[in-house]
């Protein structure tokens, strides 16, 4: 059994990228076939702590209140309160110091509003952190299981697939066309190909091809890695430490308010000096009380020049902005950030999962029998197959559609299953999940579980295709008597060119030039409707090809699906 004594004292000093995959696994006491045991993972979690970045300590409420007074304009008001109180005392302290009380009430109200808004934002952010449960797939006790990302420990066998976020720093021990997007960590705009071969010890982070780091995402392919660092000991944790040590810059509004406060303070002092000097030069003052009266006149004018209402007005206006942002489900932690957002002229945003729900749904299927619609959206497999008029389709067309969805679900790395509590759980690339859900709507998913995969050609951006080779005895295609069948899905403009035939009503027929034009027009129509087109094809694999990876050519076209990613209601 693996032990904690096997763990390196500092994962970064271990230089995992320069060691062989076997030596790294041995150093962390990890069996590369069965992973850690549940008990061992629990012990390591107790020793290393949860896999999460350190959160900044909460700011006490009294500190947030005190920050509201660190402002040049508020400073002027505090000085005005003191001067008004002094003048009231000098005048005999008769009645109440109305001016000082009014200014103090404005300052206190301003601080209360600002501190209240920031406290609400802090609570909202804390609630969001509790809801943000990111999961990871690991091998423990010899079986694949999904756990919370925070439960990852050094030595875990982390399973990576297309669309996954890398939950911890890991040394890759197995890859299949694995490509990782590392822009968030390294700034590299293009996804990087990965392998399990070690690199030199002095290789910079961006060139460590045998490592996958927390905070990056799998663009395509598959991989398995041994977790070597979690939490603040990861490279992302090191970046987080550097960010925490950096000083924040003032917002444009804070810069302008600071300048205004200093300018007003200087003007007020100059005006008070001029007024007091003029009184002293033009009046015959010989007593001490006369000098005091002259100073009080100058001070009173100075206090009158201070815009007591400006800080309160600014705070109220910004608070209204925060309320409007909250109504749009946006949380603003500091009032001044509202003005910063308002000063933005260009906003760059991701579309998938940000403006859209990232719940792909097959809504249209084009087969030789025509174009049909599949109702229902999202990842709940409830829907009907209907024609353009909303009527049920013919058995022949239904069989053609079932063949398309069945083949697309076999050439697929996603998963869809019903949990004991009756909820549908999905994992994998949203486009592949859409095919599984669509197939489940036709209640034909049972055959996929028996379609043993013999070989595969993972998707990559250059080919725009993905292919798998499966046991032909279980796939259910009556015109494919071969022991092996290859299924391919990908971009229609690429896949259709590789097809020589088309399956029509269960019979393979030549793909004519006229049919190619019709298919191209249909694909263009899908694109015009903002649907993502995806073509699906297959072909039997003969005995000579079985010993090597078959060529993605001379395929038999099954059809094209149109996949929608509905926009979010708030977008």
Coordinates of C-alpha atoms in Angstrom, one line a residue:
X1 CA 0.0 0.0 0.0
X2 CA 1.2 3.5 -0.8
X3 CA 2.2 5.7 2.1
X4 CA 2.6 9.4 2.8
X5 CA 6.3 8.9 3.2
X6 CA 6.5 8.4 -0.6
X7 CA 5.4 12.0 -1.3
X8 CA 8.1 14.5 -2.2
X9 CA 8.4 17.3 0.4
X10 CA 7.9 19.9 -2.3
X11 CA 6.3 18.9 -5.6
X12 CA 8.1 21.6 -7.5
X13 CA 11.5 20.4 -6.3
X14 CA 10.7 16.9 -7.5
X15 CA 10.9 18.2 -11.1
X16 CA 8.3 15.6 -12.2
X17 CA 8.5 16.7 -15.9
X18 CA 12.1 15.5 -16.1
X19 CA 11.4 12.1 -14.6
X20 CA 9.9 9.1 -16.4
X21 CA 6.2 8.4 -15.8
X22 CA 7.1 5.2 -13.9
X23 CA 9.4 6.9 -11.5
X24 CA 6.9 9.7 -10.8
X25 CA 4.2 7.2 -10.1
X26 CA 6.6 5.2 -7.8
X27 CA 7.7 8.4 -6.0
X28 CA 4.0 9.2 -5.1
X29 CA 3.2 5.5 -4.3
X30 CA 0.7 5.2 -7.0
X31 CA -0.4 2.1 -8.9
X32 CA -0.8 3.2 -12.5
X33 CA -3.6 0.6 -13.0
X34 CA -5.7 0.9 -9.8
X35 CA -4.7 4.3 -8.5
X36 CA -4.9 5.1 -4.8
X37 CA -7.2 3.3 -2.3
X38 CA -10.0 5.3 -0.8
X39 CA -8.4 5.0 2.7
X40 CA -5.0 6.2 1.4
X41 CA -6.6 9.2 -0.4
X42 CA -8.4 10.1 2.8
X43 CA -5.1 10.1 4.7
X44 CA -3.4 12.2 2.1
X45 CA -6.3 14.7 2.1
X46 CA -5.9 15.1 5.9
X47 CA -2.2 15.7 5.5
X48 CA -2.2 18.1 2.5
X49 CA -5.6 19.8 3.0
X50 CA -8.3 20.4 0.3
X51 CA -7.2 21.1 -3.2
X52 CA -8.2 24.8 -3.2
X53 CA -6.5 28.1 -3.4
X54 CA -6.2 30.1 -0.1
X55 CA -9.0 32.6 0.2
X56 CA -8.1 36.1 1.4
X57 CA -9.0 36.5 5.1
X58 CA -12.4 38.2 5.6
X59 CA -12.2 42.0 6.1
X60 CA -13.8 42.9 9.4
X61 CA -16.9 45.2 9.1
X62 CA -15.2 47.9 11.1
X63 CA -12.4 48.0 8.6
X64 CA -14.9 48.3 5.7
X65 CA -16.5 51.1 7.6
X66 CA -13.2 52.8 8.2
X67 CA -12.3 52.7 4.5
X68 CA -15.3 54.8 3.8
X69 CA -13.6 57.7 5.5
X70 CA -10.3 57.4 3.6
X71 CA -11.3 59.9 0.9
X72 CA -10.0 63.5 0.4
X73 CA -13.6 64.9 0.2
X74 CA -14.6 63.1 3.3
X75 CA -11.5 64.4 5.0
X76 CA -12.5 67.9 4.1
X77 CA -15.9 67.3 5.7
X78 CA -14.3 66.0 8.8
X79 CA -12.1 69.1 9.0
X80 CA -15.3 71.2 8.4
X81 CA -17.0 69.4 11.3
X82 CA -14.1 70.2 13.6
X83 CA -14.0 73.9 12.6
X84 CA -17.7 74.3 12.9
X85 CA -17.6 72.7 16.4
X86 CA -14.7 75.0 17.4
X87 CA -16.6 78.0 16.1
X88 CA -19.6 77.0 18.1
X89 CA -17.6 76.7 21.2
X90 CA -15.9 80.1 20.7
X91 CA -19.3 81.7 20.2
X92 CA -20.4 80.5 23.6
X93 CA -21.7 77.0 22.8
X94 CA -25.2 78.3 22.8
X95 CA -27.9 75.9 21.3
X96 CA -26.8 73.0 19.2
X97 CA -24.0 73.0 16.6
X98 CA -26.4 72.6 13.7
X99 CA -23.8 72.8 10.9
X100 CA -21.5 70.3 12.6
X101 CA -24.4 67.9 13.2
X102 CA -25.7 68.1 9.6
X103 CA -22.2 67.5 8.1
X104 CA -21.6 64.6 10.5
X105 CA -24.9 63.0 9.6
X106 CA -24.0 63.2 5.9
X107 CA -20.6 61.6 6.5
X108 CA -22.0 58.8 8.7
X109 CA -24.8 58.1 6.1
X110 CA -22.2 58.0 3.3
X111 CA -20.1 55.5 5.3
X112 CA -23.1 53.3 6.2
X113 CA -24.3 53.1 2.6
X114 CA -20.9 52.1 1.3
X115 CA -20.2 49.6 4.0
X116 CA -23.6 48.0 3.6
X117 CA -23.3 47.5 -0.1
X118 CA -19.8 46.0 0.3
X119 CA -21.1 43.6 3.0
X120 CA -23.9 42.4 0.7
X121 CA -21.4 41.7 -2.1
X122 CA -19.1 39.8 0.3
X123 CA -21.9 37.6 1.4
X124 CA -23.0 37.0 -2.2
X125 CA -19.5 36.0 -3.3
X126 CA -19.2 33.6 -0.3
X127 CA -22.5 32.0 -1.3
X128 CA -21.3 31.5 -4.9
X129 CA -18.1 29.8 -3.7
X130 CA -20.2 27.2 -1.8
X131 CA -22.2 26.5 -5.0
X132 CA -19.2 26.3 -7.3
X133 CA -18.7 22.5 -7.1
X134 CA -16.2 21.5 -9.8
X135 CA -15.7 17.8 -10.2
X136 CA -12.8 15.6 -11.4
X137 CA -12.6 12.0 -12.7
X138 CA -10.0 9.8 -11.0
X139 CA -9.1 6.1 -10.7
X140 CA -9.4 4.9 -7.1
X141 CA -9.7 1.3 -5.9
X142 CA -9.2 0.2 -9.5
X143 CA -12.4 1.9 -10.8
X144 CA -13.1 5.2 -12.4
X145 CA -15.1 7.6 -10.2
X146 CA -16.1 11.2 -10.1
X147 CA -15.1 13.2 -7.0
X148 CA -15.1 16.9 -6.0
X149 CA -12.1 18.7 -7.3
X150 CA -11.2 19.8 -3.7
X151 CA -10.7 16.1 -2.8
X152 CA -7.9 15.6 -5.2
X153 CA -4.6 14.6 -3.5
X154 CA -1.0 14.1 -4.6
X155 CA -0.7 10.6 -6.2
X156 CA -4.3 10.5 -7.5
X157 CA -4.7 9.1 -11.1
X158 CA -6.5 12.0 -12.8
X159 CA -8.5 11.1 -16.0
X160 CA -8.7 13.9 -18.6
X161 CA -11.1 14.1 -21.5
X162 CA -12.1 16.7 -24.0
X163 CA -13.9 19.6 -22.3
X164 CA -12.5 18.8 -18.8
X165 CA -10.9 21.4 -16.6
X166 CA -7.6 20.2 -15.2
X167 CA -8.2 20.0 -11.5
X168 CA -4.6 19.8 -10.3
X169 CA -1.0 19.8 -11.5
X170 CA -0.2 16.3 -12.9
X171 CA 2.5 14.4 -14.7
X172 CA 1.0 12.7 -17.7
X173 CA 1.6 9.0 -17.9
X174 CA -0.8 8.2 -20.8
X175 CA -2.0 10.4 -23.7
X176 CA -4.1 9.9 -26.9
X177 CA -3.9 13.0 -29.1
X178 CA -4.2 15.1 -25.9
X179 CA -4.3 18.9 -26.5
X180 CA -4.6 21.3 -23.6
X181 CA -5.5 25.0 -23.7
X182 CA -3.0 26.8 -21.3
X183 CA -3.7 30.4 -22.1
X184 CA -4.9 31.1 -18.6
X185 CA -1.6 30.0 -17.1
X186 CA 1.1 30.6 -19.8
X187 CA -0.6 33.1 -22.1
X188 CA -0.1 30.7 -25.1
X189 CA -3.1 31.4 -27.3
X190 CA -3.0 28.1 -29.2
X191 CA -3.7 24.8 -27.4
X192 CA -0.6 22.7 -26.8
X193 CA -0.1 19.0 -27.7
X194 CA 0.9 16.8 -24.8
X195 CA 2.8 13.5 -24.5
X196 CA 4.0 11.3 -21.7
X197 CA 7.7 11.6 -22.6
X198 CA 9.9 13.5 -20.1
X199 CA 11.6 16.7 -21.0
X200 CA 14.8 18.4 -19.7
X201 CA 14.9 19.6 -16.1
X202 CA 15.4 23.3 -17.2
X203 CA 12.4 23.3 -19.5
X204 CA 10.2 26.4 -18.9
X205 CA 6.7 25.9 -17.8
X206 CA 5.1 26.7 -21.2
X207 CA 7.2 23.9 -22.9
X208 CA 6.6 21.1 -20.4
X209 CA 4.7 18.8 -22.8
X210 CA 4.4 16.0 -20.3
X211 CA 2.6 18.1 -17.6
X212 CA -1.0 19.3 -17.3
X213 CA -1.6 22.2 -14.9
X214 CA -4.5 23.2 -12.7
X215 CA -6.5 26.1 -14.3
X216 CA -6.0 24.8 -17.9
X217 CA -8.6 22.9 -20.0
X218 CA -8.5 19.9 -22.3
X219 CA -9.2 21.0 -25.9
X220 CA -9.2 17.5 -27.4
X221 CA -8.0 14.0 -26.9
X222 CA -7.6 12.0 -23.7
X223 CA -5.0 11.5 -21.0
X224 CA -4.2 10.1 -17.6
X225 CA -1.8 11.8 -15.2
X226 CA -0.4 11.4 -11.6
X227 CA -1.3 14.4 -9.5
X228 CA 1.9 16.0 -8.2
X229 CA 0.7 19.2 -6.7
X230 CA -2.6 20.5 -5.3
X231 CA -3.9 23.8 -3.9
X232 CA -1.4 26.5 -3.2
X233 CA 1.5 24.2 -4.1
X234 CA 0.4 24.1 -7.7
X235 CA 1.6 26.5 -10.3
X236 CA -1.8 28.2 -10.2
X237 CA -1.4 28.6 -6.5
X238 CA 2.0 30.2 -7.0
X239 CA 0.4 32.7 -9.4
X240 CA -2.3 33.4 -6.9
X241 CA 0.3 34.2 -4.2
X242 CA 1.9 36.7 -6.6
X243 CA -1.4 38.3 -7.3
X244 CA -2.1 38.6 -3.6
X245 CA 1.2 40.3 -3.1
X246 CA 0.5 42.8 -5.8
X247 CA -0.9 46.2 -4.9
X248 CA -4.2 47.2 -6.4
X249 CA -4.4 50.3 -8.5
X250 CA -7.1 53.0 -7.9
X251 CA -10.0 53.2 -10.2
X252 CA -10.5 56.1 -12.6
X253 CA -13.2 57.5 -10.3
X254 CA -11.0 57.2 -7.2
X255 CA -8.2 59.0 -9.0
X256 CA -10.5 61.9 -10.1
X257 CA -12.1 62.2 -6.6
X258 CA -8.6 62.3 -5.0
X259 CA -7.6 65.1 -7.4
X260 CA -10.9 67.0 -6.7
X261 CA -10.5 66.7 -2.9
X262 CA -6.9 68.0 -3.0
X263 CA -7.8 70.8 -5.4
X264 CA -10.8 71.8 -3.2
X265 CA -8.7 71.7 -0.1
X266 CA -6.1 74.0 -1.6
X267 CA -8.7 76.4 -2.9
X268 CA -10.5 76.5 0.4
X269 CA -7.2 77.3 2.2
X270 CA -6.3 80.0 -0.3
X271 CA -9.8 81.6 0.0
X272 CA -9.7 81.5 3.8
X273 CA -6.3 83.1 3.8
X274 CA -7.4 85.9 1.4
X275 CA -10.6 86.6 3.4
X276 CA -8.8 86.7 6.7
X277 CA -5.9 88.8 5.3
X278 CA -8.4 91.3 3.7
X279 CA -10.3 91.7 7.0
X280 CA -7.1 92.3 8.9
X281 CA -5.8 94.9 6.4
X282 CA -9.1 96.8 6.0
X283 CA -10.3 96.8 9.6
X284 CA -8.9 98.4 12.7
X285 CA -8.7 95.4 15.0
X286 CA -6.9 95.8 18.3
X287 CA -8.4 93.1 20.5
X288 CA -7.9 89.4 20.6
X289 CA -11.6 88.7 20.1
X290 CA -11.5 90.8 17.0
X291 CA -8.7 88.6 15.5
X292 CA -10.7 85.5 16.5
X293 CA -13.8 86.9 14.8
X294 CA -11.8 87.6 11.6
X295 CA -10.5 84.0 11.6
X296 CA -14.0 82.6 12.2
X297 CA -15.3 84.6 9.2
X298 CA -12.6 83.1 7.0
X299 CA -13.1 79.6 8.3
X300 CA -16.9 79.9 7.9
X301 CA -16.5 80.8 4.3
X302 CA -14.0 77.9 3.8
X303 CA -16.5 75.5 5.3
X304 CA -19.3 76.9 3.1
X305 CA -17.1 76.2 0.0
X306 CA -16.8 72.5 0.9
X307 CA -19.4 70.4 -1.1
X308 CA -20.9 68.5 1.8
X309 CA -23.4 66.7 -0.3
X310 CA -20.9 65.5 -3.0
X311 CA -19.6 62.3 -1.3
X312 CA -23.1 61.3 -0.3
X313 CA -24.4 61.9 -3.9
X314 CA -21.5 59.8 -5.3
X315 CA -22.2 57.0 -2.9
X316 CA -25.9 56.9 -3.6
X317 CA -25.4 57.0 -7.4
X318 CA -22.9 54.2 -7.2
X319 CA -25.2 52.2 -4.9
X320 CA -28.0 52.5 -7.4
X321 CA -25.6 51.2 -10.0
X322 CA -24.8 48.2 -7.8
X323 CA -28.5 47.6 -7.4
X324 CA -29.1 47.6 -11.1
X325 CA -26.2 45.2 -11.6
X326 CA -27.6 42.9 -8.9
X327 CA -30.9 42.8 -10.8
X328 CA -28.9 41.5 -13.8
X329 CA -27.3 38.7 -11.6
X330 CA -24.0 40.5 -11.5
X331 CA -22.1 41.0 -8.2
X332 CA -20.0 44.1 -7.6
X333 CA -17.7 43.9 -4.6
X334 CA -16.8 47.6 -4.4
X335 CA -18.9 50.7 -5.2
X336 CA -16.2 52.3 -7.3
X337 CA -16.0 49.3 -9.6
X338 CA -19.4 50.3 -11.0
X339 CA -17.8 53.4 -12.5
X340 CA -14.9 51.4 -13.8
X341 CA -17.3 49.1 -15.7
X342 CA -19.1 52.1 -17.1
X343 CA -15.8 53.4 -18.4
X344 CA -15.2 50.3 -20.5
X345 CA -15.5 50.8 -24.3
X346 CA -14.8 47.2 -25.4
X347 CA -15.9 44.0 -23.6
X348 CA -14.5 40.7 -24.8
X349 CA -16.5 37.7 -23.8
X350 CA -16.7 34.0 -24.5
X351 CA -19.9 32.8 -26.2
X352 CA -20.3 29.1 -25.4
X353 CA -21.4 28.7 -21.8
X354 CA -21.4 32.4 -21.2
X355 CA -23.9 33.9 -23.6
X356 CA -25.3 30.5 -24.3
X357 CA -26.3 27.7 -21.9
X358 CA -23.6 25.3 -23.2
X359 CA -26.3 22.6 -23.3
X360 CA -26.1 21.4 -26.9
X361 CA -29.2 19.8 -28.3
X362 CA -29.7 18.0 -31.6
X363 CA -32.8 19.7 -33.0
X364 CA -32.5 18.8 -36.7
X365 CA -31.5 15.6 -38.6
X366 CA -31.0 15.5 -42.3
X367 CA -31.2 12.0 -43.9
X368 CA -31.9 10.7 -47.4
X369 CA -35.6 10.5 -46.5
X370 CA -35.7 14.3 -45.7
X371 CA -35.2 16.8 -43.0
X372 CA -36.9 16.1 -39.6
X373 CA -37.0 17.8 -36.2
X374 CA -36.2 16.4 -32.8
X375 CA -38.1 18.2 -30.0
X376 CA -36.8 19.0 -26.6
X377 CA -33.7 20.9 -25.5
X378 CA -31.1 20.5 -22.7
X379 CA -29.7 17.3 -21.3
X380 CA -33.0 15.6 -20.3
X381 CA -33.7 13.0 -23.0
X382 CA -37.4 13.8 -23.6
X383 CA -38.5 14.6 -27.1
X384 CA -40.2 13.4 -30.3
X385 CA -39.1 12.9 -33.9
X386 CA -41.5 14.9 -36.1
X387 CA -41.5 16.3 -39.7
X388 CA -41.9 19.9 -40.7
X389 CA -45.6 19.8 -39.9
X390 CA -45.2 18.3 -36.5
X391 CA -46.4 14.9 -37.5
X392 CA -44.7 11.6 -36.8
X393 CA -42.2 10.4 -39.4
X394 CA -42.4 7.2 -41.4
X395 CA -40.7 4.1 -40.1
X396 CA -38.1 4.3 -42.9
X397 CA -37.1 7.8 -42.0
X398 CA -37.1 6.9 -38.3
X399 CA -34.7 4.1 -39.0
X400 CA -32.4 6.4 -41.0
X401 CA -32.3 8.9 -38.1
X402 CA -31.7 6.2 -35.6
X403 CA -28.7 5.0 -37.6
X404 CA -27.2 8.5 -37.6
X405 CA -27.6 9.0 -33.9
X406 CA -26.5 5.4 -33.1
X407 CA -23.3 5.9 -35.1
X408 CA -22.7 9.3 -33.6
X409 CA -23.1 7.9 -30.1
X410 CA -20.6 5.1 -30.8
X411 CA -17.9 7.5 -32.0
X412 CA -18.2 9.3 -28.8
X413 CA -16.3 9.7 -25.5
X414 CA -19.2 11.3 -23.5
X415 CA -21.3 9.6 -20.9
X416 CA -25.0 9.8 -20.0
X417 CA -26.7 7.8 -17.3
X418 CA -29.6 8.0 -14.8
X419 CA -28.6 8.4 -11.2
X420 CA -30.4 6.6 -8.3
X421 CA -32.3 9.8 -7.4
X422 CA -33.8 10.0 -10.9
X423 CA -31.6 12.7 -12.3
X424 CA -29.6 12.5 -15.6
X425 CA -25.9 12.9 -15.1
X426 CA -23.7 13.8 -18.1
X427 CA -20.0 14.1 -18.6
X428 CA -17.9 15.0 -21.6
X429 CA -17.9 17.3 -24.6
X430 CA -21.3 19.1 -25.0
X431 CA -21.6 18.2 -28.7
X432 CA -21.1 14.5 -27.9
X433 CA -23.5 14.7 -25.0
X434 CA -26.1 16.1 -27.5
X435 CA -25.8 13.0 -29.6
X436 CA -26.2 10.7 -26.6
X437 CA -29.3 12.6 -25.4
X438 CA -30.8 12.5 -28.9
X439 CA -30.2 8.8 -29.2
X440 CA -31.8 8.2 -25.8
X441 CA -34.9 10.1 -27.0
X442 CA -35.3 7.4 -29.6
X443 CA -34.8 4.7 -26.9
X444 CA -32.0 3.1 -28.9
X445 CA -29.0 3.5 -26.6
X446 CA -28.7 -0.1 -25.4
X447 CA -26.6 -1.3 -28.4
X448 CA -23.9 1.4 -27.7
X449 CA -23.0 -0.2 -24.4
X450 CA -22.1 -3.5 -26.2
X451 CA -20.2 -1.8 -29.1
X452 CA -16.7 -2.7 -27.9
X453 CA -14.1 -0.1 -29.1
X454 CA -11.1 -1.7 -30.8
X455 CA -9.2 1.4 -32.0
X456 CA -9.8 5.1 -32.3
X457 CA -8.5 8.2 -34.1
X458 CA -9.2 11.1 -31.7
X459 CA -10.5 14.4 -32.9
X460 CA -8.1 17.1 -33.8
X461 CA -8.6 20.6 -35.2
X462 CA -6.7 19.9 -38.4
X463 CA -8.6 16.8 -39.5
X464 CA -11.9 18.0 -38.0
X465 CA -12.9 14.3 -37.6
X466 CA -13.1 11.7 -35.0
X467 CA -13.3 7.9 -35.7
X468 CA -13.6 4.7 -33.7
X469 CA -13.3 1.1 -34.8
X470 CA -15.8 -1.2 -33.0
X471 CA -16.9 -4.8 -32.9
X472 CA -19.2 -5.2 -35.9
X473 CA -21.2 -8.0 -34.3
X474 CA -22.8 -5.6 -31.8
X475 CA -23.3 -2.3 -33.7
X476 CA -26.5 -3.4 -35.4
X477 CA -25.8 -2.5 -39.1
X478 CA -27.2 -5.3 -41.2
X479 CA -25.2 -4.2 -44.3
X480 CA -21.9 -4.4 -42.3
X481 CA -21.2 -8.1 -42.0
X482 CA -17.5 -7.4 -41.3
X483 CA -16.2 -8.2 -37.8
X484 CA -15.1 -4.6 -37.4
X485 CA -16.8 -1.3 -38.3
X486 CA -15.4 2.2 -38.3
X487 CA -17.6 5.1 -37.3
X488 CA -16.6 8.7 -38.1
X489 CA -18.2 12.1 -37.3
X490 CA -17.0 15.6 -38.0
X491 CA -17.3 18.7 -40.1
X492 CA -19.6 18.1 -43.1
X493 CA -17.4 19.9 -45.6
X494 CA -14.6 17.5 -44.7
X495 CA -16.5 14.3 -44.1
X496 CA -18.8 14.3 -47.1
X497 CA -15.7 14.6 -49.4
X498 CA -14.4 11.4 -47.9
X499 CA -17.7 9.5 -48.6
X500 CA -18.3 7.5 -51.7
X501 CA -21.7 6.1 -50.8
X502 CA -24.8 6.9 -48.9
X503 CA -27.1 4.6 -46.8
X504 CA -30.7 5.0 -48.1
X505 CA -33.4 3.0 -46.3
X506 CA -30.9 0.5 -45.1
X507 CA -29.4 0.1 -48.6
X508 CA -26.0 1.5 -49.6
X509 CA -26.1 3.5 -52.8
X510 CA -23.5 5.6 -54.7
X511 CA -23.2 9.2 -53.5
X512 CA -23.9 11.2 -56.7
X513 CA -22.8 14.7 -57.6
X514 CA -26.4 15.9 -57.3
X515 CA -26.8 14.5 -53.8
X516 CA -23.6 16.1 -52.8
X517 CA -25.0 19.5 -53.9
X518 CA -28.2 18.8 -52.0
X519 CA -26.3 18.0 -48.9
X520 CA -24.1 21.1 -49.2
X521 CA -27.2 23.3 -49.6
X522 CA -28.8 21.6 -46.5
X523 CA -25.7 22.2 -44.5
X524 CA -25.6 25.9 -45.5
X525 CA -29.3 26.1 -44.4
X526 CA -28.4 24.8 -41.0
X527 CA -25.6 27.3 -40.7
X528 CA -28.0 30.1 -41.7
X529 CA -30.2 29.0 -38.8
X530 CA -27.3 29.3 -36.3
X531 CA -27.1 25.5 -35.9
X532 CA -23.8 23.6 -35.7
X533 CA -23.8 21.0 -38.5
X534 CA -22.1 17.6 -37.8
X535 CA -21.9 14.8 -40.4
X536 CA -21.9 11.1 -39.5
X537 CA -20.6 8.2 -41.6
X538 CA -19.3 4.6 -41.3
X539 CA -17.7 1.7 -43.3
X540 CA -16.9 -1.9 -42.7
X541 CA -13.2 -2.7 -42.0
X542 CA -11.8 -5.7 -43.7
X543 CA -9.3 -8.2 -42.3
X544 CA -6.2 -6.6 -43.8
X545 CA -7.0 -3.2 -42.2
X546 CA -7.8 -4.7 -38.8
X547 CA -4.1 -5.0 -37.9
X548 CA -3.6 -1.2 -38.3
X549 CA -5.5 2.0 -37.9
X550 CA -8.0 2.2 -40.9
X551 CA -8.0 5.1 -43.2
X552 CA -10.8 7.7 -42.9
X553 CA -11.8 7.3 -46.6
X554 CA -14.4 5.5 -48.9
X555 CA -17.0 6.1 -46.1
X556 CA -20.7 5.6 -46.3
X557 CA -22.6 8.7 -45.3
X558 CA -25.5 8.3 -42.9
X559 CA -26.7 11.9 -42.5
X560 CA -26.1 15.3 -40.9
X561 CA -27.4 16.7 -37.6
X562 CA -28.0 20.3 -36.7
X563 CA -27.0 21.1 -33.1
X564 CA -28.3 24.2 -31.2
X565 CA -26.8 25.9 -28.2
X566 CA -29.7 28.0 -26.9
X567 CA -28.8 31.4 -25.5
X568 CA -29.2 32.2 -21.8
X569 CA -32.4 34.0 -20.9
X570 CA -30.4 36.9 -19.4
X571 CA -28.2 37.2 -22.6

